[in-house]
């Protein structure tokens, strides 16, 4: 056994740490190890075993946690590539790749002691506690902690700190004073998993009065002995609502119980999934199949307009891969994993599929990870981090809606799962398919440059016609009606017509809440978040003001916070107000709303879409969420009330995003052979993003947008990085960004443009003041070398690593 090991520990430092290996401990590269780090014990990943004694005195490894690697050679290599490409600490990259924190993380709990209760009691009486070195502010926090704990058994540290905003030092002080007690709880104790089981109430249930779906469900349950996991029932081809109806009628009971391995699971049905393909779909499938068969890296861009049947192509290719005994991964955007796709996956792949979505707990995520690693699931579908699934013999990765910004992680490591997927496929000699109706400029450009093979699906399935798009100029509407309108006369007429014909309508306004701005007419100031330089949004039903950037909540003001005037006005319209307006205009219509306020989880999302599909709603109002539902069958009218607001933002991707959103939402119009109609209200009617979207002209838009990108040296012609310097103290943010600005000035950086320092468009966010630099270069290597030198300079100047954010291939520059 070598004497030393290099360990990647999940801390914000761009380095690995060397430890001595005591006799008797067997380590493996790619396995986890427990090591002392500062005052703590931390787990890390062994990246190298060697015999090179380091110059400084080393600490000893405490214990090995794995007998075999949790990251195989390929994933280790991929992690190092991510650390290098995105300039992220390698330990933090590995932590992101492994959803195993639930396994060895110990949680720390706090509870109040008798002394603490006494202190609280004394503080409640008149006369303050004896003289103290603590500031009044610190004492306040202490009593907030005691108050909070007094009402509870014990509280997890994260929760306590999050709620009371108490600092670590103050907590330790309180433990020392014996006001509170600290205990370590092994995570295993609360990992006992609960599951939902459907139980048939009576075996003799008459099935006469049931409809077909209900009968299928009841019979399935009866056949399985009257008890089946609710999750397993989802693979049946019946709507979710069927189960709830039967529960309401008392035929089925839902019970929650600890997972019992003897609970019967449904056997996967013999795949009845038959694909009937158009010529274009067949061609796409053949091209992908041939690439897979070659066992070499290949990239394909599958450009298929909305409704062209991309998903069926994905599933057929993945099934073929599975039949060859190899593995595949399907990546979908956050909200994209709707029940239709999940049900299809279950139907085609039975137990061979692992679905990783954001609703999973840490323990469930770990369980799925082990299933995949054991080879029990060779088909993986999931959001961003599924790109790290530990499958063996990877043959195919598909990235659906590859342009979606949810593939970019907005915290360290700031990787883009689409680009990581391409790199993983390269390392594995696998095939990567990027699918989209509106490919990103970068991917489309790569296809044009023959880096990817371009495969087109130019028609909607069954030759369904594309919707007609009519633009309504809202400036003209204002001139003609003399007032600011939310819903134009044209849109109102069209909605009325559809409702009379009992057809369905969808209205998009990409902004949630009731009113986005509170304005004082006396002094002209707006109500800003106390943590961010951002307007607070009024939420009427929940009677609060909310910051959409940090979540801060405040009460609704009756006076101006600046001048005390009572003339405060709520300005602008969000989706909540739009719903109310439409209710007023069409009192008979049944209207649903889909945005982050009405949708708390995947179930709410499914529920709203089911209601629409089953005809329980006439109209659905919402943010971009409504543009993304995979299983919206289409409505005959789509109204776009505010989708072009982004065009006013200082962001070079604004036109691209707007074009994509408009195209997506327009794709929802049209049901069966009935062509749909889109009414597109805009204040930017001459903007090319609006014009090309209205004409369904992708090629035209890309052509025009590429000219702009070339002219401005933006991607795909330049690599771009956003360097953000942040601090809660304004003078620190200014000093640090000034220092780095001067360093950039005097450092040679030929072929790299450095803009800044400048105040970020959002100058204050989550209490931090923010300054930034934007770097552009045709040479990624040069740019990353400069960034690395900048980080070294920042470290030498003692600027904390966590306050210098490097965002390579930044998606948002705000
Ligand atoms: Zn005022
Ligand atoms: Zn805020």
PDB file of C-alpha atoms in Angstrom, residues 342-576:
ATOM      1  CA  UNK A 342     -42.918   8.994 -16.913  1.00  0.00           C
ATOM      2  CA  UNK A 343     -45.788   6.643 -17.797  1.00  0.00           C
ATOM      3  CA  UNK A 344     -44.320   6.026 -21.247  1.00  0.00           C
ATOM      4  CA  UNK A 345     -40.953   5.260 -19.684  1.00  0.00           C
ATOM      5  CA  UNK A 346     -42.516   2.772 -17.295  1.00  0.00           C
ATOM      6  CA  UNK A 347     -44.483   1.174 -20.056  1.00  0.00           C
ATOM      7  CA  UNK A 348     -41.552   0.765 -22.368  1.00  0.00           C
ATOM      8  CA  UNK A 349     -38.902  -0.137 -19.809  1.00  0.00           C
ATOM      9  CA  UNK A 350     -40.735  -1.566 -16.778  1.00  0.00           C
ATOM     10  CA  UNK A 351     -38.357  -2.001 -13.844  1.00  0.00           C
ATOM     11  CA  UNK A 352     -35.314  -1.266 -15.957  1.00  0.00           C
ATOM     12  CA  UNK A 353     -35.807   2.479 -15.671  1.00  0.00           C
ATOM     13  CA  UNK A 354     -34.658   4.758 -12.863  1.00  0.00           C
ATOM     14  CA  UNK A 355     -36.357   8.139 -12.812  1.00  0.00           C
ATOM     15  CA  UNK A 356     -34.508  10.927 -11.016  1.00  0.00           C
ATOM     16  CA  UNK A 357     -36.585  14.049 -10.474  1.00  0.00           C
ATOM     17  CA  UNK A 358     -36.466  16.945  -8.057  1.00  0.00           C
ATOM     18  CA  UNK A 359     -39.190  15.510  -5.822  1.00  0.00           C
ATOM     19  CA  UNK A 360     -36.955  12.726  -4.493  1.00  0.00           C
ATOM     20  CA  UNK A 361     -35.592  12.874  -0.956  1.00  0.00           C
ATOM     21  CA  UNK A 362     -31.873  12.412  -0.443  1.00  0.00           C
ATOM     22  CA  UNK A 363     -32.448   8.840   0.705  1.00  0.00           C
ATOM     23  CA  UNK A 364     -34.540   8.016  -2.370  1.00  0.00           C
ATOM     24  CA  UNK A 365     -31.942   9.564  -4.610  1.00  0.00           C
ATOM     25  CA  UNK A 366     -29.232   7.438  -3.007  1.00  0.00           C
ATOM     26  CA  UNK A 367     -31.393   4.339  -3.440  1.00  0.00           C
ATOM     27  CA  UNK A 368     -31.838   5.023  -7.152  1.00  0.00           C
ATOM     28  CA  UNK A 369     -28.108   5.654  -7.488  1.00  0.00           C
ATOM     29  CA  UNK A 370     -27.350   2.208  -6.036  1.00  0.00           C
ATOM     30  CA  UNK A 371     -29.904   0.545  -8.292  1.00  0.00           C
ATOM     31  CA  UNK A 372     -28.224   2.099 -11.310  1.00  0.00           C
ATOM     32  CA  UNK A 373     -24.751   1.170 -10.127  1.00  0.00           C
ATOM     33  CA  UNK A 374     -25.764  -2.430  -9.446  1.00  0.00           C
ATOM     34  CA  UNK A 375     -26.959  -2.574 -13.054  1.00  0.00           C
ATOM     35  CA  UNK A 376     -30.600  -3.087 -12.103  1.00  0.00           C
ATOM     36  CA  UNK A 377     -31.642  -0.011 -14.043  1.00  0.00           C
ATOM     37  CA  UNK A 378     -29.897   0.513 -17.330  1.00  0.00           C
ATOM     38  CA  UNK A 379     -32.212   3.248 -18.496  1.00  0.00           C
ATOM     39  CA  UNK A 380     -31.979   6.514 -16.570  1.00  0.00           C
ATOM     40  CA  UNK A 381     -34.220   9.519 -17.026  1.00  0.00           C
ATOM     41  CA  UNK A 382     -33.892  12.665 -15.015  1.00  0.00           C
ATOM     42  CA  UNK A 383     -33.029  16.281 -14.642  1.00  0.00           C
ATOM     43  CA  UNK A 384     -29.603  17.949 -14.698  1.00  0.00           C
ATOM     44  CA  UNK A 385     -27.628  15.753 -12.303  1.00  0.00           C
ATOM     45  CA  UNK A 386     -28.778  12.527 -13.983  1.00  0.00           C
ATOM     46  CA  UNK A 387     -25.903  13.164 -16.377  1.00  0.00           C
ATOM     47  CA  UNK A 388     -23.689  11.696 -13.614  1.00  0.00           C
ATOM     48  CA  UNK A 389     -25.680   8.456 -13.300  1.00  0.00           C
ATOM     49  CA  UNK A 390     -23.205   5.603 -12.689  1.00  0.00           C
ATOM     50  CA  UNK A 391     -24.335   3.404 -15.583  1.00  0.00           C
ATOM     51  CA  UNK A 392     -21.901   1.013 -17.174  1.00  0.00           C
ATOM     52  CA  UNK A 393     -21.426   0.537 -20.902  1.00  0.00           C
ATOM     53  CA  UNK A 394     -23.037   3.839 -21.742  1.00  0.00           C
ATOM     54  CA  UNK A 395     -24.221   3.897 -25.347  1.00  0.00           C
ATOM     55  CA  UNK A 396     -26.544   6.885 -25.651  1.00  0.00           C
ATOM     56  CA  UNK A 397     -27.258  10.180 -23.891  1.00  0.00           C
ATOM     57  CA  UNK A 398     -30.254  12.216 -25.011  1.00  0.00           C
ATOM     58  CA  UNK A 399     -30.673  15.822 -23.916  1.00  0.00           C
ATOM     59  CA  UNK A 400     -34.254  16.908 -24.526  1.00  0.00           C
ATOM     60  CA  UNK A 401     -34.920  20.661 -24.906  1.00  0.00           C
ATOM     61  CA  UNK A 402     -31.169  21.117 -24.954  1.00  0.00           C
ATOM     62  CA  UNK A 403     -31.477  24.920 -24.951  1.00  0.00           C
ATOM     63  CA  UNK A 404     -33.238  24.961 -21.571  1.00  0.00           C
ATOM     64  CA  UNK A 405     -31.500  27.140 -19.000  1.00  0.00           C
ATOM     65  CA  UNK A 406     -32.323  24.725 -16.180  1.00  0.00           C
ATOM     66  CA  UNK A 407     -29.444  22.556 -17.419  1.00  0.00           C
ATOM     67  CA  UNK A 408     -27.086  25.207 -16.109  1.00  0.00           C
ATOM     68  CA  UNK A 409     -26.475  24.947 -12.388  1.00  0.00           C
ATOM     69  CA  UNK A 410     -26.572  28.378 -10.768  1.00  0.00           C
ATOM     70  CA  UNK A 411     -24.300  27.438  -7.897  1.00  0.00           C
ATOM     71  CA  UNK A 412     -20.821  25.933  -7.688  1.00  0.00           C
ATOM     72  CA  UNK A 413     -19.976  23.962  -9.764  1.00  0.00           C
ATOM     73  CA  UNK A 414     -21.686  26.029 -12.443  1.00  0.00           C
ATOM     74  CA  UNK A 415     -21.794  23.304 -15.052  1.00  0.00           C
ATOM     75  CA  UNK A 416     -24.142  22.966 -17.979  1.00  0.00           C
ATOM     76  CA  UNK A 417     -25.477  19.403 -18.082  1.00  0.00           C
ATOM     77  CA  UNK A 418     -25.862  19.577 -21.853  1.00  0.00           C
ATOM     78  CA  UNK A 419     -22.167  20.286 -22.358  1.00  0.00           C
ATOM     79  CA  UNK A 420     -21.171  17.763 -19.695  1.00  0.00           C
ATOM     80  CA  UNK A 421     -23.298  15.192 -21.529  1.00  0.00           C
ATOM     81  CA  UNK A 422     -21.343  15.847 -24.727  1.00  0.00           C
ATOM     82  CA  UNK A 423     -18.048  15.460 -22.854  1.00  0.00           C
ATOM     83  CA  UNK A 424     -19.193  12.285 -21.084  1.00  0.00           C
ATOM     84  CA  UNK A 425     -20.244  10.768 -24.393  1.00  0.00           C
ATOM     85  CA  UNK A 426     -16.825  11.647 -25.839  1.00  0.00           C
ATOM     86  CA  UNK A 427     -15.036   9.948 -22.961  1.00  0.00           C
ATOM     87  CA  UNK A 428     -17.275   6.884 -23.165  1.00  0.00           C
ATOM     88  CA  UNK A 429     -17.264   6.586 -26.944  1.00  0.00           C
ATOM     89  CA  UNK A 430     -21.036   7.005 -26.840  1.00  0.00           C
ATOM     90  CA  UNK A 431     -23.600   8.898 -28.875  1.00  0.00           C
ATOM     91  CA  UNK A 432     -25.140  12.163 -27.678  1.00  0.00           C
ATOM     92  CA  UNK A 433     -28.412  13.434 -29.126  1.00  0.00           C
ATOM     93  CA  UNK A 434     -29.417  17.033 -28.463  1.00  0.00           C
ATOM     94  CA  UNK A 435     -33.104  17.474 -29.158  1.00  0.00           C
ATOM     95  CA  UNK A 436     -35.089  20.688 -29.457  1.00  0.00           C
ATOM     96  CA  UNK A 437     -37.736  22.582 -31.340  1.00  0.00           C
ATOM     97  CA  UNK A 438     -35.667  25.695 -30.799  1.00  0.00           C
ATOM     98  CA  UNK A 439     -31.998  24.688 -30.519  1.00  0.00           C
ATOM     99  CA  UNK A 440     -29.598  27.023 -28.784  1.00  0.00           C
ATOM    100  CA  UNK A 441     -27.457  29.205 -31.005  1.00  0.00           C
ATOM    101  CA  UNK A 442     -24.387  27.287 -29.833  1.00  0.00           C
ATOM    102  CA  UNK A 443     -25.708  23.848 -30.784  1.00  0.00           C
ATOM    103  CA  UNK A 444     -27.192  24.967 -34.079  1.00  0.00           C
ATOM    104  CA  UNK A 445     -23.902  26.641 -34.963  1.00  0.00           C
ATOM    105  CA  UNK A 446     -22.011  23.435 -34.103  1.00  0.00           C
ATOM    106  CA  UNK A 447     -24.330  21.492 -36.373  1.00  0.00           C
ATOM    107  CA  UNK A 448     -23.799  23.996 -39.186  1.00  0.00           C
ATOM    108  CA  UNK A 449     -20.041  23.604 -38.688  1.00  0.00           C
ATOM    109  CA  UNK A 450     -20.488  19.818 -38.958  1.00  0.00           C
ATOM    110  CA  UNK A 451     -19.459  19.160 -35.369  1.00  0.00           C
ATOM    111  CA  UNK A 452     -22.869  17.533 -34.966  1.00  0.00           C
ATOM    112  CA  UNK A 453     -25.017  15.785 -37.513  1.00  0.00           C
ATOM    113  CA  UNK A 454     -28.185  17.768 -38.069  1.00  0.00           C
ATOM    114  CA  UNK A 455     -31.344  15.649 -38.201  1.00  0.00           C
ATOM    115  CA  UNK A 456     -34.626  17.403 -38.885  1.00  0.00           C
ATOM    116  CA  UNK A 457     -38.217  16.526 -38.063  1.00  0.00           C
ATOM    117  CA  UNK A 458     -39.891  19.223 -40.143  1.00  0.00           C
ATOM    118  CA  UNK A 459     -43.536  18.172 -39.768  1.00  0.00           C
ATOM    119  CA  UNK A 460     -45.962  17.782 -36.932  1.00  0.00           C
ATOM    120  CA  UNK A 461     -47.215  14.218 -36.429  1.00  0.00           C
ATOM    121  CA  UNK A 462     -50.259  13.333 -38.517  1.00  0.00           C
ATOM    122  CA  UNK A 463     -49.574  16.416 -40.630  1.00  0.00           C
ATOM    123  CA  UNK A 464     -51.220  18.685 -38.085  1.00  0.00           C
ATOM    124  CA  UNK A 465     -51.047  22.262 -39.345  1.00  0.00           C
ATOM    125  CA  UNK A 466     -49.000  24.922 -37.548  1.00  0.00           C
ATOM    126  CA  UNK A 467     -51.047  27.633 -35.852  1.00  0.00           C
ATOM    127  CA  UNK A 468     -51.689  30.992 -37.411  1.00  0.00           C
ATOM    128  CA  UNK A 469     -50.029  33.793 -35.440  1.00  0.00           C
ATOM    129  CA  UNK A 470     -51.467  37.296 -35.331  1.00  0.00           C
ATOM    130  CA  UNK A 471     -49.486  40.152 -33.794  1.00  0.00           C
ATOM    131  CA  UNK A 472     -51.282  42.873 -31.844  1.00  0.00           C
ATOM    132  CA  UNK A 473     -49.295  46.086 -31.430  1.00  0.00           C
ATOM    133  CA  UNK A 474     -49.967  47.213 -27.877  1.00  0.00           C
ATOM    134  CA  UNK A 475     -48.701  50.744 -28.453  1.00  0.00           C
ATOM    135  CA  UNK A 476     -51.341  51.202 -31.082  1.00  0.00           C
ATOM    136  CA  UNK A 477     -53.908  49.607 -28.795  1.00  0.00           C
ATOM    137  CA  UNK A 478     -52.987  52.238 -26.205  1.00  0.00           C
ATOM    138  CA  UNK A 479     -53.372  55.085 -28.679  1.00  0.00           C
ATOM    139  CA  UNK A 480     -56.736  53.856 -29.855  1.00  0.00           C
ATOM    140  CA  UNK A 481     -58.258  53.078 -26.474  1.00  0.00           C
ATOM    141  CA  UNK A 482     -56.555  55.809 -24.484  1.00  0.00           C
ATOM    142  CA  UNK A 483     -55.482  53.490 -21.703  1.00  0.00           C
ATOM    143  CA  UNK A 484     -52.968  50.833 -20.888  1.00  0.00           C
ATOM    144  CA  UNK A 485     -54.582  47.494 -21.707  1.00  0.00           C
ATOM    145  CA  UNK A 486     -53.653  44.096 -20.373  1.00  0.00           C
ATOM    146  CA  UNK A 487     -55.922  42.231 -22.752  1.00  0.00           C
ATOM    147  CA  UNK A 488     -56.406  43.744 -26.180  1.00  0.00           C
ATOM    148  CA  UNK A 489     -59.844  43.990 -27.803  1.00  0.00           C
ATOM    149  CA  UNK A 490     -58.735  41.483 -30.412  1.00  0.00           C
ATOM    150  CA  UNK A 491     -57.687  38.890 -27.824  1.00  0.00           C
ATOM    151  CA  UNK A 492     -60.875  39.430 -25.809  1.00  0.00           C
ATOM    152  CA  UNK A 493     -62.995  38.831 -28.940  1.00  0.00           C
ATOM    153  CA  UNK A 494     -61.121  35.681 -29.848  1.00  0.00           C
ATOM    154  CA  UNK A 495     -61.394  34.303 -26.301  1.00  0.00           C
ATOM    155  CA  UNK A 496     -65.138  34.943 -26.267  1.00  0.00           C
ATOM    156  CA  UNK A 497     -65.549  33.142 -29.560  1.00  0.00           C
ATOM    157  CA  UNK A 498     -63.663  30.037 -28.366  1.00  0.00           C
ATOM    158  CA  UNK A 499     -65.548  29.891 -25.100  1.00  0.00           C
ATOM    159  CA  UNK A 500     -68.838  30.000 -26.958  1.00  0.00           C
ATOM    160  CA  UNK A 501     -67.678  27.094 -29.108  1.00  0.00           C
ATOM    161  CA  UNK A 502     -66.667  25.236 -25.914  1.00  0.00           C
ATOM    162  CA  UNK A 503     -63.040  25.227 -26.992  1.00  0.00           C
ATOM    163  CA  UNK A 504     -60.072  25.773 -24.693  1.00  0.00           C
ATOM    164  CA  UNK A 505     -57.834  28.790 -24.292  1.00  0.00           C
ATOM    165  CA  UNK A 506     -54.401  29.325 -22.817  1.00  0.00           C
ATOM    166  CA  UNK A 507     -53.009  32.729 -21.834  1.00  0.00           C
ATOM    167  CA  UNK A 508     -49.330  33.298 -21.125  1.00  0.00           C
ATOM    168  CA  UNK A 509     -47.971  36.084 -18.952  1.00  0.00           C
ATOM    169  CA  UNK A 510     -44.443  35.346 -17.908  1.00  0.00           C
ATOM    170  CA  UNK A 511     -44.519  37.071 -14.518  1.00  0.00           C
ATOM    171  CA  UNK A 512     -46.051  35.718 -11.347  1.00  0.00           C
ATOM    172  CA  UNK A 513     -47.758  37.579  -8.527  1.00  0.00           C
ATOM    173  CA  UNK A 514     -50.406  40.293  -8.647  1.00  0.00           C
ATOM    174  CA  UNK A 515     -48.455  43.496  -9.265  1.00  0.00           C
ATOM    175  CA  UNK A 516     -44.724  43.666  -9.812  1.00  0.00           C
ATOM    176  CA  UNK A 517     -44.239  47.235  -8.546  1.00  0.00           C
ATOM    177  CA  UNK A 518     -45.460  49.399  -5.677  1.00  0.00           C
ATOM    178  CA  UNK A 519     -44.988  53.028  -6.541  1.00  0.00           C
ATOM    179  CA  UNK A 520     -45.341  56.189  -4.425  1.00  0.00           C
ATOM    180  CA  UNK A 521     -46.994  58.943  -6.453  1.00  0.00           C
ATOM    181  CA  UNK A 522     -45.694  61.589  -4.031  1.00  0.00           C
ATOM    182  CA  UNK A 523     -41.956  60.878  -4.132  1.00  0.00           C
ATOM    183  CA  UNK A 524     -41.754  58.479  -7.092  1.00  0.00           C
ATOM    184  CA  UNK A 525     -39.905  55.784  -5.164  1.00  0.00           C
ATOM    185  CA  UNK A 526     -40.742  52.082  -5.326  1.00  0.00           C
ATOM    186  CA  UNK A 527     -40.821  49.514  -2.568  1.00  0.00           C
ATOM    187  CA  UNK A 528     -37.556  47.592  -2.750  1.00  0.00           C
ATOM    188  CA  UNK A 529     -36.495  44.384  -1.064  1.00  0.00           C
ATOM    189  CA  UNK A 530     -34.341  44.996   1.986  1.00  0.00           C
ATOM    190  CA  UNK A 531     -31.828  42.424   0.716  1.00  0.00           C
ATOM    191  CA  UNK A 532     -31.857  43.114  -3.014  1.00  0.00           C
ATOM    192  CA  UNK A 533     -32.005  46.070  -5.374  1.00  0.00           C
ATOM    193  CA  UNK A 534     -35.230  44.686  -6.764  1.00  0.00           C
ATOM    194  CA  UNK A 535     -38.894  45.690  -6.537  1.00  0.00           C
ATOM    195  CA  UNK A 536     -41.077  43.651  -4.216  1.00  0.00           C
ATOM    196  CA  UNK A 537     -44.034  41.946  -5.886  1.00  0.00           C
ATOM    197  CA  UNK A 538     -47.546  42.206  -4.487  1.00  0.00           C
ATOM    198  CA  UNK A 539     -49.287  38.864  -3.916  1.00  0.00           C
ATOM    199  CA  UNK A 540     -52.920  39.648  -3.312  1.00  0.00           C
ATOM    200  CA  UNK A 541     -54.383  36.325  -2.236  1.00  0.00           C
ATOM    201  CA  UNK A 542     -51.558  35.602   0.170  1.00  0.00           C
ATOM    202  CA  UNK A 543     -51.639  39.220   1.371  1.00  0.00           C
ATOM    203  CA  UNK A 544     -47.963  39.839   1.234  1.00  0.00           C
ATOM    204  CA  UNK A 545     -45.127  41.478  -0.621  1.00  0.00           C
ATOM    205  CA  UNK A 546     -42.501  39.050  -1.855  1.00  0.00           C
ATOM    206  CA  UNK A 547     -39.063  39.409  -3.370  1.00  0.00           C
ATOM    207  CA  UNK A 548     -38.796  36.998  -6.280  1.00  0.00           C
ATOM    208  CA  UNK A 549     -35.034  36.892  -6.008  1.00  0.00           C
ATOM    209  CA  UNK A 550     -34.393  36.091  -2.338  1.00  0.00           C
ATOM    210  CA  UNK A 551     -37.857  35.140  -1.099  1.00  0.00           C
ATOM    211  CA  UNK A 552     -38.012  37.915   1.496  1.00  0.00           C
ATOM    212  CA  UNK A 553     -41.582  38.596   2.579  1.00  0.00           C
ATOM    213  CA  UNK A 554     -42.985  41.862   3.933  1.00  0.00           C
ATOM    214  CA  UNK A 555     -46.419  43.187   4.752  1.00  0.00           C
ATOM    215  CA  UNK A 556     -48.369  45.216   2.245  1.00  0.00           C
ATOM    216  CA  UNK A 557     -47.570  48.896   2.789  1.00  0.00           C
ATOM    217  CA  UNK A 558     -50.322  51.440   3.394  1.00  0.00           C
ATOM    218  CA  UNK A 559     -47.832  54.292   3.415  1.00  0.00           C
ATOM    219  CA  UNK A 560     -44.688  55.065   1.465  1.00  0.00           C
ATOM    220  CA  UNK A 561     -41.624  53.834   3.352  1.00  0.00           C
ATOM    221  CA  UNK A 562     -39.611  56.831   2.121  1.00  0.00           C
ATOM    222  CA  UNK A 563     -41.856  59.885   2.561  1.00  0.00           C
ATOM    223  CA  UNK A 564     -44.819  58.594   4.529  1.00  0.00           C
ATOM    224  CA  UNK A 565     -47.299  59.594   1.843  1.00  0.00           C
ATOM    225  CA  UNK A 566     -50.461  57.529   1.557  1.00  0.00           C
ATOM    226  CA  UNK A 567     -50.464  57.723  -2.214  1.00  0.00           C
ATOM    227  CA  UNK A 568     -49.002  54.284  -2.862  1.00  0.00           C
ATOM    228  CA  UNK A 569     -50.097  52.528  -6.030  1.00  0.00           C
ATOM    229  CA  UNK A 570     -49.759  48.973  -7.243  1.00  0.00           C
ATOM    230  CA  UNK A 571     -48.509  49.039 -10.791  1.00  0.00           C
ATOM    231  CA  UNK A 572     -48.309  46.390 -13.500  1.00  0.00           C
ATOM    232  CA  UNK A 573     -49.803  42.966 -13.946  1.00  0.00           C
ATOM    233  CA  UNK A 574     -48.711  39.501 -12.971  1.00  0.00           C
ATOM    234  CA  UNK A 575     -50.379  36.151 -13.590  1.00  0.00           C
ATOM    235  CA  UNK A 576     -52.495  36.393 -10.440  1.00  0.00           C
TER     236      UNK A 576
END
